[in-house]
Amino acid sequence: MGRHSSSGKPEAGGEQYRKEEKHHKHMENLAKLGAVAAGAYARHEKHEARKDPEHARSHKIKEKIAATVAAGSAGFAIHEHHKKKEAKKNARHAHRH
């Protein structure tokens, strides 16, 4: 049988995949935002390390952590992009049947 929405009515196969596609698109956009924010923070810490040589070691560590978070977030954005494409493809196939 079909899946049920929160209203209790069964969902059509294509509608389920469209909701999934929308979810993955939302997560992809959040991951992109996280990557940009972490990248900006890494750049800020790099600047602080040059500006504040007394605490440069601490700033460099924070910069490396932020750069790692940015890379991980970008990887998650790519993952969600592929999941979104897969959901879109499944929606087209469900619509045909």
PDB file of N, CA and C in Angstrom:
ATOM      1  N   MET A   1       0.827  -1.179   0.000  1.00  0.00           N
ATOM      2  CA  MET A   1       0.000   0.000   0.000  1.00  0.00           C
ATOM      3  C   MET A   1       0.873   1.245   0.000  1.00  0.00           C
ATOM      4  N   GLY A   2       0.255   2.393  -0.278  1.00  0.00           N
ATOM      5  CA  GLY A   2       0.990   3.654  -0.314  1.00  0.00           C
ATOM      6  C   GLY A   2       1.309   4.159   1.085  1.00  0.00           C
ATOM      7  N   ARG A   3       2.214   5.090   1.148  1.00  0.00           N
ATOM      8  CA  ARG A   3       2.562   5.691   2.434  1.00  0.00           C
ATOM      9  C   ARG A   3       1.471   6.658   2.835  1.00  0.00           C
ATOM     10  N   HIS A   4       1.379   6.944   4.116  1.00  0.00           N
ATOM     11  CA  HIS A   4       0.349   7.847   4.605  1.00  0.00           C
ATOM     12  C   HIS A   4       0.975   9.164   5.015  1.00  0.00           C
ATOM     13  N   SER A   5       0.301  10.239   4.684  1.00  0.00           N
ATOM     14  CA  SER A   5       0.766  11.552   5.103  1.00  0.00           C
ATOM     15  C   SER A   5       0.265  11.821   6.518  1.00  0.00           C
ATOM     16  N   SER A   6       0.574  12.976   7.052  1.00  0.00           N
ATOM     17  CA  SER A   6       0.148  13.304   8.408  1.00  0.00           C
ATOM     18  C   SER A   6      -1.367  13.433   8.507  1.00  0.00           C
ATOM     19  N   SER A   7      -2.048  13.674   7.370  1.00  0.00           N
ATOM     20  CA  SER A   7      -3.502  13.781   7.394  1.00  0.00           C
ATOM     21  C   SER A   7      -4.173  12.411   7.408  1.00  0.00           C
ATOM     22  N   GLY A   8      -3.398  11.332   7.245  1.00  0.00           N
ATOM     23  CA  GLY A   8      -3.953   9.990   7.276  1.00  0.00           C
ATOM     24  C   GLY A   8      -4.336   9.458   5.912  1.00  0.00           C
ATOM     25  N   LYS A   9      -4.267  10.301   4.895  1.00  0.00           N
ATOM     26  CA  LYS A   9      -4.606   9.856   3.542  1.00  0.00           C
ATOM     27  C   LYS A   9      -3.378   9.226   2.897  1.00  0.00           C
ATOM     28  N   PRO A  10      -3.561   8.194   2.084  1.00  0.00           N
ATOM     29  CA  PRO A  10      -2.403   7.603   1.407  1.00  0.00           C
ATOM     30  C   PRO A  10      -1.828   8.576   0.378  1.00  0.00           C
ATOM     31  N   GLU A  11      -0.496   8.603   0.292  1.00  0.00           N
ATOM     32  CA  GLU A  11       0.180   9.461  -0.682  1.00  0.00           C
ATOM     33  C   GLU A  11       0.417   8.686  -1.962  1.00  0.00           C
ATOM     34  N   ALA A  12       0.369   9.397  -3.062  1.00  0.00           N
ATOM     35  CA  ALA A  12       0.742   8.793  -4.337  1.00  0.00           C
ATOM     36  C   ALA A  12       2.254   8.612  -4.346  1.00  0.00           C
ATOM     37  N   GLY A  13       2.751   7.628  -5.116  1.00  0.00           N
ATOM     38  CA  GLY A  13       4.188   7.354  -5.156  1.00  0.00           C
ATOM     39  C   GLY A  13       5.012   8.552  -5.559  1.00  0.00           C
ATOM     40  N   GLY A  14       4.567   9.287  -6.568  1.00  0.00           N
ATOM     41  CA  GLY A  14       5.315  10.451  -7.037  1.00  0.00           C
ATOM     42  C   GLY A  14       5.362  11.560  -6.014  1.00  0.00           C
ATOM     43  N   GLU A  15       4.274  11.728  -5.267  1.00  0.00           N
ATOM     44  CA  GLU A  15       4.221  12.788  -4.252  1.00  0.00           C
ATOM     45  C   GLU A  15       5.223  12.518  -3.137  1.00  0.00           C
ATOM     46  N   GLN A  16       5.343  11.253  -2.770  1.00  0.00           N
ATOM     47  CA  GLN A  16       6.305  10.869  -1.730  1.00  0.00           C
ATOM     48  C   GLN A  16       7.720  11.259  -2.162  1.00  0.00           C
ATOM     49  N   TYR A  17       8.062  10.980  -3.414  1.00  0.00           N
ATOM     50  CA  TYR A  17       9.405  11.291  -3.901  1.00  0.00           C
ATOM     51  C   TYR A  17       9.623  12.790  -4.024  1.00  0.00           C
ATOM     52  N   ARG A  18       8.553  13.546  -4.353  1.00  0.00           N
ATOM     53  CA  ARG A  18       8.689  15.000  -4.427  1.00  0.00           C
ATOM     54  C   ARG A  18       8.970  15.587  -3.050  1.00  0.00           C
ATOM     55  N   LYS A  19       8.321  15.034  -2.024  1.00  0.00           N
ATOM     56  CA  LYS A  19       8.593  15.486  -0.659  1.00  0.00           C
ATOM     57  C   LYS A  19      10.032  15.163  -0.266  1.00  0.00           C
ATOM     58  N   GLU A  20      10.468  13.972  -0.660  1.00  0.00           N
ATOM     59  CA  GLU A  20      11.851  13.572  -0.371  1.00  0.00           C
ATOM     60  C   GLU A  20      12.831  14.492  -1.097  1.00  0.00           C
ATOM     61  N   GLU A  21      12.521  14.826  -2.338  1.00  0.00           N
ATOM     62  CA  GLU A  21      13.376  15.727  -3.112  1.00  0.00           C
ATOM     63  C   GLU A  21      13.457  17.097  -2.431  1.00  0.00           C
ATOM     64  N   LYS A  22      12.319  17.592  -1.971  1.00  0.00           N
ATOM     65  CA  LYS A  22      12.280  18.887  -1.292  1.00  0.00           C
ATOM     66  C   LYS A  22      13.115  18.846  -0.009  1.00  0.00           C
ATOM     67  N   HIS A  23      13.026  17.739   0.726  1.00  0.00           N
ATOM     68  CA  HIS A  23      13.800  17.578   1.954  1.00  0.00           C
ATOM     69  C   HIS A  23      15.303  17.616   1.647  1.00  0.00           C
ATOM     70  N   HIS A  24      15.727  16.884   0.627  1.00  0.00           N
ATOM     71  CA  HIS A  24      17.151  16.847   0.292  1.00  0.00           C
ATOM     72  C   HIS A  24      17.630  18.200  -0.226  1.00  0.00           C
ATOM     73  N   LYS A  25      16.772  18.911  -0.933  1.00  0.00           N
ATOM     74  CA  LYS A  25      17.140  20.250  -1.411  1.00  0.00           C
ATOM     75  C   LYS A  25      17.352  21.180  -0.217  1.00  0.00           C
ATOM     76  N   HIS A  26      16.467  21.091   0.764  1.00  0.00           N
ATOM     77  CA  HIS A  26      16.585  21.913   1.966  1.00  0.00           C
ATOM     78  C   HIS A  26      17.886  21.589   2.712  1.00  0.00           C
ATOM     79  N   MET A  27      18.172  20.300   2.863  1.00  0.00           N
ATOM     80  CA  MET A  27      19.396  19.898   3.563  1.00  0.00           C
ATOM     81  C   MET A  27      20.649  20.321   2.790  1.00  0.00           C
ATOM     82  N   GLU A  28      20.586  20.247   1.455  1.00  0.00           N
ATOM     83  CA  GLU A  28      21.720  20.681   0.624  1.00  0.00           C
ATOM     84  C   GLU A  28      21.982  22.169   0.846  1.00  0.00           C
ATOM     85  N   ASN A  29      20.918  22.965   0.865  1.00  0.00           N
ATOM     86  CA  ASN A  29      21.084  24.401   1.063  1.00  0.00           C
ATOM     87  C   ASN A  29      21.637  24.712   2.452  1.00  0.00           C
ATOM     88  N   LEU A  30      21.187  23.986   3.468  1.00  0.00           N
ATOM     89  CA  LEU A  30      21.726  24.190   4.816  1.00  0.00           C
ATOM     90  C   LEU A  30      23.208  23.810   4.874  1.00  0.00           C
ATOM     91  N   ALA A  31      23.578  22.741   4.189  1.00  0.00           N
ATOM     92  CA  ALA A  31      24.983  22.319   4.170  1.00  0.00           C
ATOM     93  C   ALA A  31      25.848  23.357   3.467  1.00  0.00           C
ATOM     94  N   LYS A  32      25.338  23.922   2.382  1.00  0.00           N
ATOM     95  CA  LYS A  32      26.083  24.980   1.689  1.00  0.00           C
ATOM     96  C   LYS A  32      26.280  26.187   2.602  1.00  0.00           C
ATOM     97  N   LEU A  33      25.225  26.545   3.307  1.00  0.00           N
ATOM     98  CA  LEU A  33      25.304  27.670   4.238  1.00  0.00           C
ATOM     99  C   LEU A  33      26.336  27.389   5.326  1.00  0.00           C
ATOM    100  N   GLY A  34      26.334  26.169   5.842  1.00  0.00           N
ATOM    101  CA  GLY A  34      27.315  25.786   6.857  1.00  0.00           C
ATOM    102  C   GLY A  34      28.736  25.844   6.335  1.00  0.00           C
ATOM    103  N   ALA A  35      28.920  25.425   5.092  1.00  0.00           N
ATOM    104  CA  ALA A  35      30.265  25.462   4.495  1.00  0.00           C
ATOM    105  C   ALA A  35      30.750  26.901   4.351  1.00  0.00           C
ATOM    106  N   VAL A  36      29.870  27.772   3.917  1.00  0.00           N
ATOM    107  CA  VAL A  36      30.246  29.181   3.748  1.00  0.00           C
ATOM    108  C   VAL A  36      30.557  29.814   5.100  1.00  0.00           C
ATOM    109  N   ALA A  37      29.712  29.550   6.091  1.00  0.00           N
ATOM    110  CA  ALA A  37      29.925  30.127   7.416  1.00  0.00           C
ATOM    111  C   ALA A  37      31.234  29.624   8.043  1.00  0.00           C
ATOM    112  N   ALA A  38      31.477  28.338   7.940  1.00  0.00           N
ATOM    113  CA  ALA A  38      32.715  27.786   8.507  1.00  0.00           C
ATOM    114  C   ALA A  38      33.936  28.306   7.762  1.00  0.00           C
ATOM    115  N   GLY A  39      33.816  28.465   6.449  1.00  0.00           N
ATOM    116  CA  GLY A  39      34.919  29.021   5.669  1.00  0.00           C
ATOM    117  C   GLY A  39      35.214  30.457   6.054  1.00  0.00           C
ATOM    118  N   ALA A  40      34.147  31.229   6.279  1.00  0.00           N
ATOM    119  CA  ALA A  40      34.326  32.622   6.693  1.00  0.00           C
ATOM    120  C   ALA A  40      34.985  32.693   8.070  1.00  0.00           C
ATOM    121  N   TYR A  41      34.578  31.806   8.969  1.00  0.00           N
ATOM    122  CA  TYR A  41      35.181  31.784  10.302  1.00  0.00           C
ATOM    123  C   TYR A  41      36.655  31.380  10.222  1.00  0.00           C
ATOM    124  N   ALA A  42      36.974  30.444   9.342  1.00  0.00           N
ATOM    125  CA  ALA A  42      38.372  30.038   9.168  1.00  0.00           C
ATOM    126  C   ALA A  42      39.212  31.221   8.677  1.00  0.00           C
ATOM    127  N   ARG A  43      38.652  31.968   7.716  1.00  0.00           N
ATOM    128  CA  ARG A  43      39.377  33.155   7.222  1.00  0.00           C
ATOM    129  C   ARG A  43      39.561  34.182   8.331  1.00  0.00           C
ATOM    130  N   HIS A  44      38.544  34.359   9.167  1.00  0.00           N
ATOM    131  CA  HIS A  44      38.615  35.294  10.284  1.00  0.00           C
ATOM    132  C   HIS A  44      39.718  34.879  11.257  1.00  0.00           C
ATOM    133  N   GLU A  45      39.776  33.602  11.576  1.00  0.00           N
ATOM    134  CA  GLU A  45      40.792  33.121  12.509  1.00  0.00           C
ATOM    135  C   GLU A  45      42.198  33.244  11.914  1.00  0.00           C
ATOM    136  N   LYS A  46      42.304  33.048  10.614  1.00  0.00           N
ATOM    137  CA  LYS A  46      43.613  33.220   9.959  1.00  0.00           C
ATOM    138  C   LYS A  46      44.073  34.671  10.107  1.00  0.00           C
ATOM    139  N   HIS A  47      43.139  35.594   9.921  1.00  0.00           N
ATOM    140  CA  HIS A  47      43.441  37.019  10.073  1.00  0.00           C
ATOM    141  C   HIS A  47      43.828  37.322  11.520  1.00  0.00           C
ATOM    142  N   GLU A  48      43.089  36.751  12.464  1.00  0.00           N
ATOM    143  CA  GLU A  48      43.376  36.971  13.880  1.00  0.00           C
ATOM    144  C   GLU A  48      44.753  36.421  14.258  1.00  0.00           C
ATOM    145  N   ALA A  49      45.149  35.301  13.660  1.00  0.00           N
ATOM    146  CA  ALA A  49      46.455  34.716  13.966  1.00  0.00           C
ATOM    147  C   ALA A  49      47.582  35.671  13.564  1.00  0.00           C
ATOM    148  N   ARG A  50      47.398  36.360  12.429  1.00  0.00           N
ATOM    149  CA  ARG A  50      48.417  37.329  11.990  1.00  0.00           C
ATOM    150  C   ARG A  50      48.360  38.602  12.828  1.00  0.00           C
ATOM    151  N   LYS A  51      47.160  38.995  13.202  1.00  0.00           N
ATOM    152  CA  LYS A  51      46.956  40.242  13.929  1.00  0.00           C
ATOM    153  C   LYS A  51      47.362  40.126  15.398  1.00  0.00           C
ATOM    154  N   ASP A  52      47.208  38.946  15.981  1.00  0.00           N
ATOM    155  CA  ASP A  52      47.459  38.723  17.402  1.00  0.00           C
ATOM    156  C   ASP A  52      48.515  37.631  17.570  1.00  0.00           C
ATOM    157  N   PRO A  53      49.798  37.959  17.372  1.00  0.00           N
ATOM    158  CA  PRO A  53      50.844  36.922  17.420  1.00  0.00           C
ATOM    159  C   PRO A  53      50.980  36.252  18.792  1.00  0.00           C
ATOM    160  N   GLU A  54      50.522  36.915  19.836  1.00  0.00           N
ATOM    161  CA  GLU A  54      50.618  36.353  21.178  1.00  0.00           C
ATOM    162  C   GLU A  54      49.731  35.107  21.329  1.00  0.00           C
ATOM    163  N   HIS A  55      48.603  35.093  20.646  1.00  0.00           N
ATOM    164  CA  HIS A  55      47.672  33.967  20.713  1.00  0.00           C
ATOM    165  C   HIS A  55      47.539  33.271  19.352  1.00  0.00           C
ATOM    166  N   ALA A  56      48.556  33.364  18.543  1.00  0.00           N
ATOM    167  CA  ALA A  56      48.511  32.839  17.172  1.00  0.00           C
ATOM    168  C   ALA A  56      48.260  31.332  17.142  1.00  0.00           C
ATOM    169  N   ARG A  57      48.848  30.610  18.084  1.00  0.00           N
ATOM    170  CA  ARG A  57      48.683  29.150  18.082  1.00  0.00           C
ATOM    171  C   ARG A  57      47.210  28.773  18.251  1.00  0.00           C
ATOM    172  N   SER A  58      46.544  29.419  19.167  1.00  0.00           N
ATOM    173  CA  SER A  58      45.119  29.160  19.406  1.00  0.00           C
ATOM    174  C   SER A  58      44.288  29.490  18.164  1.00  0.00           C
ATOM    175  N   HIS A  59      44.609  30.623  17.532  1.00  0.00           N
ATOM    176  CA  HIS A  59      43.874  31.025  16.327  1.00  0.00           C
ATOM    177  C   HIS A  59      44.111  30.052  15.172  1.00  0.00           C
ATOM    178  N   LYS A  60      45.332  29.553  15.049  1.00  0.00           N
ATOM    179  CA  LYS A  60      45.634  28.604  13.973  1.00  0.00           C
ATOM    180  C   LYS A  60      44.881  27.285  14.180  1.00  0.00           C
ATOM    181  N   ILE A  61      44.781  26.858  15.425  1.00  0.00           N
ATOM    182  CA  ILE A  61      44.031  25.628  15.717  1.00  0.00           C
ATOM    183  C   ILE A  61      42.560  25.820  15.361  1.00  0.00           C
ATOM    184  N   LYS A  62      41.990  26.949  15.769  1.00  0.00           N
ATOM    185  CA  LYS A  62      40.590  27.245  15.447  1.00  0.00           C
ATOM    186  C   LYS A  62      40.388  27.345  13.943  1.00  0.00           C
ATOM    187  N   GLU A  63      41.368  27.918  13.250  1.00  0.00           N
ATOM    188  CA  GLU A  63      41.293  28.020  11.785  1.00  0.00           C
ATOM    189  C   GLU A  63      41.247  26.634  11.144  1.00  0.00           C
ATOM    190  N   LYS A  64      42.112  25.727  11.607  1.00  0.00           N
ATOM    191  CA  LYS A  64      42.151  24.367  11.042  1.00  0.00           C
ATOM    192  C   LYS A  64      40.847  23.622  11.312  1.00  0.00           C
ATOM    193  N   ILE A  65      40.303  23.785  12.510  1.00  0.00           N
ATOM    194  CA  ILE A  65      39.033  23.123  12.836  1.00  0.00           C
ATOM    195  C   ILE A  65      37.920  23.661  11.946  1.00  0.00           C
ATOM    196  N   ALA A  66      37.868  24.981  11.789  1.00  0.00           N
ATOM    197  CA  ALA A  66      36.825  25.589  10.953  1.00  0.00           C
ATOM    198  C   ALA A  66      36.973  25.155   9.492  1.00  0.00           C
ATOM    199  N   ALA A  67      38.195  25.041   9.013  1.00  0.00           N
ATOM    200  CA  ALA A  67      38.421  24.598   7.635  1.00  0.00           C
ATOM    201  C   ALA A  67      37.960  23.147   7.461  1.00  0.00           C
ATOM    202  N   THR A  68      38.197  22.325   8.463  1.00  0.00           N
ATOM    203  CA  THR A  68      37.752  20.928   8.418  1.00  0.00           C
ATOM    204  C   THR A  68      36.227  20.846   8.414  1.00  0.00           C
ATOM    205  N   VAL A  69      35.582  21.664   9.231  1.00  0.00           N
ATOM    206  CA  VAL A  69      34.119  21.702   9.265  1.00  0.00           C
ATOM    207  C   VAL A  69      33.581  22.164   7.914  1.00  0.00           C
ATOM    208  N   ALA A  70      34.217  23.157   7.315  1.00  0.00           N
ATOM    209  CA  ALA A  70      33.781  23.652   6.006  1.00  0.00           C
ATOM    210  C   ALA A  70      33.883  22.550   4.954  1.00  0.00           C
ATOM    211  N   ALA A  71      34.979  21.803   4.969  1.00  0.00           N
ATOM    212  CA  ALA A  71      35.151  20.714   4.003  1.00  0.00           C
ATOM    213  C   ALA A  71      34.109  19.615   4.231  1.00  0.00           C
ATOM    214  N   GLY A  72      33.849  19.286   5.485  1.00  0.00           N
ATOM    215  CA  GLY A  72      32.839  18.279   5.787  1.00  0.00           C
ATOM    216  C   GLY A  72      31.450  18.720   5.374  1.00  0.00           C
ATOM    217  N   SER A  73      31.150  19.969   5.590  1.00  0.00           N
ATOM    218  CA  SER A  73      29.846  20.503   5.215  1.00  0.00           C
ATOM    219  C   SER A  73      29.682  20.528   3.699  1.00  0.00           C
ATOM    220  N   ALA A  74      30.749  20.865   2.993  1.00  0.00           N
ATOM    221  CA  ALA A  74      30.698  20.846   1.523  1.00  0.00           C
ATOM    222  C   ALA A  74      30.484  19.417   1.029  1.00  0.00           C
ATOM    223  N   GLY A  75      31.128  18.453   1.659  1.00  0.00           N
ATOM    224  CA  GLY A  75      30.930  17.054   1.295  1.00  0.00           C
ATOM    225  C   GLY A  75      29.507  16.604   1.530  1.00  0.00           C
ATOM    226  N   PHE A  76      28.915  17.060   2.636  1.00  0.00           N
ATOM    227  CA  PHE A  76      27.529  16.722   2.932  1.00  0.00           C
ATOM    228  C   PHE A  76      26.589  17.363   1.910  1.00  0.00           C
ATOM    229  N   ALA A  77      26.919  18.583   1.464  1.00  0.00           N
ATOM    230  CA  ALA A  77      26.108  19.255   0.442  1.00  0.00           C
ATOM    231  C   ALA A  77      26.126  18.448  -0.860  1.00  0.00           C
ATOM    232  N   ILE A  78      27.279  17.935  -1.226  1.00  0.00           N
ATOM    233  CA  ILE A  78      27.387  17.110  -2.433  1.00  0.00           C
ATOM    234  C   ILE A  78      26.573  15.830  -2.267  1.00  0.00           C
ATOM    235  N   HIS A  79      26.658  15.220  -1.091  1.00  0.00           N
ATOM    236  CA  HIS A  79      25.896  14.007  -0.804  1.00  0.00           C
ATOM    237  C   HIS A  79      24.394  14.278  -0.953  1.00  0.00           C
ATOM    238  N   GLU A  80      23.917  15.360  -0.370  1.00  0.00           N
ATOM    239  CA  GLU A  80      22.500  15.703  -0.444  1.00  0.00           C
ATOM    240  C   GLU A  80      22.079  16.046  -1.871  1.00  0.00           C
ATOM    241  N   HIS A  81      22.983  16.641  -2.635  1.00  0.00           N
ATOM    242  CA  HIS A  81      22.682  16.947  -4.040  1.00  0.00           C
ATOM    243  C   HIS A  81      22.417  15.655  -4.809  1.00  0.00           C
ATOM    244  N   HIS A  82      23.237  14.652  -4.557  1.00  0.00           N
ATOM    245  CA  HIS A  82      23.041  13.365  -5.243  1.00  0.00           C
ATOM    246  C   HIS A  82      21.758  12.681  -4.779  1.00  0.00           C
ATOM    247  N   LYS A  83      21.444  12.783  -3.492  1.00  0.00           N
ATOM    248  CA  LYS A  83      20.194  12.211  -2.982  1.00  0.00           C
ATOM    249  C   LYS A  83      18.989  12.924  -3.604  1.00  0.00           C
ATOM    250  N   LYS A  84      19.105  14.233  -3.791  1.00  0.00           N
ATOM    251  CA  LYS A  84      18.024  15.008  -4.399  1.00  0.00           C
ATOM    252  C   LYS A  84      17.814  14.570  -5.845  1.00  0.00           C
ATOM    253  N   LYS A  85      18.911  14.387  -6.566  1.00  0.00           N
ATOM    254  CA  LYS A  85      18.806  13.933  -7.959  1.00  0.00           C
ATOM    255  C   LYS A  85      18.167  12.551  -8.029  1.00  0.00           C
ATOM    256  N   GLU A  86      18.532  11.679  -7.094  1.00  0.00           N
ATOM    257  CA  GLU A  86      17.984  10.326  -7.059  1.00  0.00           C
ATOM    258  C   GLU A  86      16.474  10.363  -6.778  1.00  0.00           C
ATOM    259  N   ALA A  87      16.051  11.218  -5.850  1.00  0.00           N
ATOM    260  CA  ALA A  87      14.624  11.342  -5.530  1.00  0.00           C
ATOM    261  C   ALA A  87      13.853  11.894  -6.725  1.00  0.00           C
ATOM    262  N   LYS A  88      14.473  12.826  -7.439  1.00  0.00           N
ATOM    263  CA  LYS A  88      13.827  13.410  -8.626  1.00  0.00           C
ATOM    264  C   LYS A  88      13.647  12.336  -9.699  1.00  0.00           C
ATOM    265  N   LYS A  89      14.680  11.514  -9.877  1.00  0.00           N
ATOM    266  CA  LYS A  89      14.608  10.427 -10.856  1.00  0.00           C
ATOM    267  C   LYS A  89      13.526   9.423 -10.459  1.00  0.00           C
ATOM    268  N   ASN A  90      13.462   9.083  -9.186  1.00  0.00           N
ATOM    269  CA  ASN A  90      12.447   8.146  -8.703  1.00  0.00           C
ATOM    270  C   ASN A  90      11.042   8.708  -8.871  1.00  0.00           C
ATOM    271  N   ALA A  91      10.883  10.007  -8.700  1.00  0.00           N
ATOM    272  CA  ALA A  91       9.572  10.639  -8.878  1.00  0.00           C
ATOM    273  C   ALA A  91       9.126  10.540 -10.337  1.00  0.00           C
ATOM    274  N   ARG A  92      10.058  10.723 -11.252  1.00  0.00           N
ATOM    275  CA  ARG A  92       9.709  10.594 -12.680  1.00  0.00           C
ATOM    276  C   ARG A  92       9.308   9.172 -13.008  1.00  0.00           C
ATOM    277  N   HIS A  93      10.035   8.196 -12.463  1.00  0.00           N
ATOM    278  CA  HIS A  93       9.710   6.784 -12.735  1.00  0.00           C
ATOM    279  C   HIS A  93       8.388   6.394 -12.079  1.00  0.00           C
ATOM    280  N   ALA A  94       8.097   6.905 -10.898  1.00  0.00           N
ATOM    281  CA  ALA A  94       6.835   6.587 -10.212  1.00  0.00           C
ATOM    282  C   ALA A  94       5.662   7.212 -10.943  1.00  0.00           C
ATOM    283  N   HIS A  95       5.907   8.354 -11.560  1.00  0.00           N
ATOM    284  CA  HIS A  95       4.843   9.042 -12.287  1.00  0.00           C
ATOM    285  C   HIS A  95       4.428   8.257 -13.538  1.00  0.00           C
ATOM    286  N   ARG A  96       5.369   7.572 -14.156  1.00  0.00           N
ATOM    287  CA  ARG A  96       5.096   6.804 -15.377  1.00  0.00           C
ATOM    288  C   ARG A  96       4.244   5.569 -15.109  1.00  0.00           C
ATOM    289  N   HIS A  97       4.415   4.979 -13.921  1.00  0.00           N
ATOM    290  CA  HIS A  97       3.734   3.699 -13.644  1.00  0.00           C
ATOM    291  C   HIS A  97       2.368   3.880 -13.088  1.00  0.00           C
TER     292      HIS A  97
END
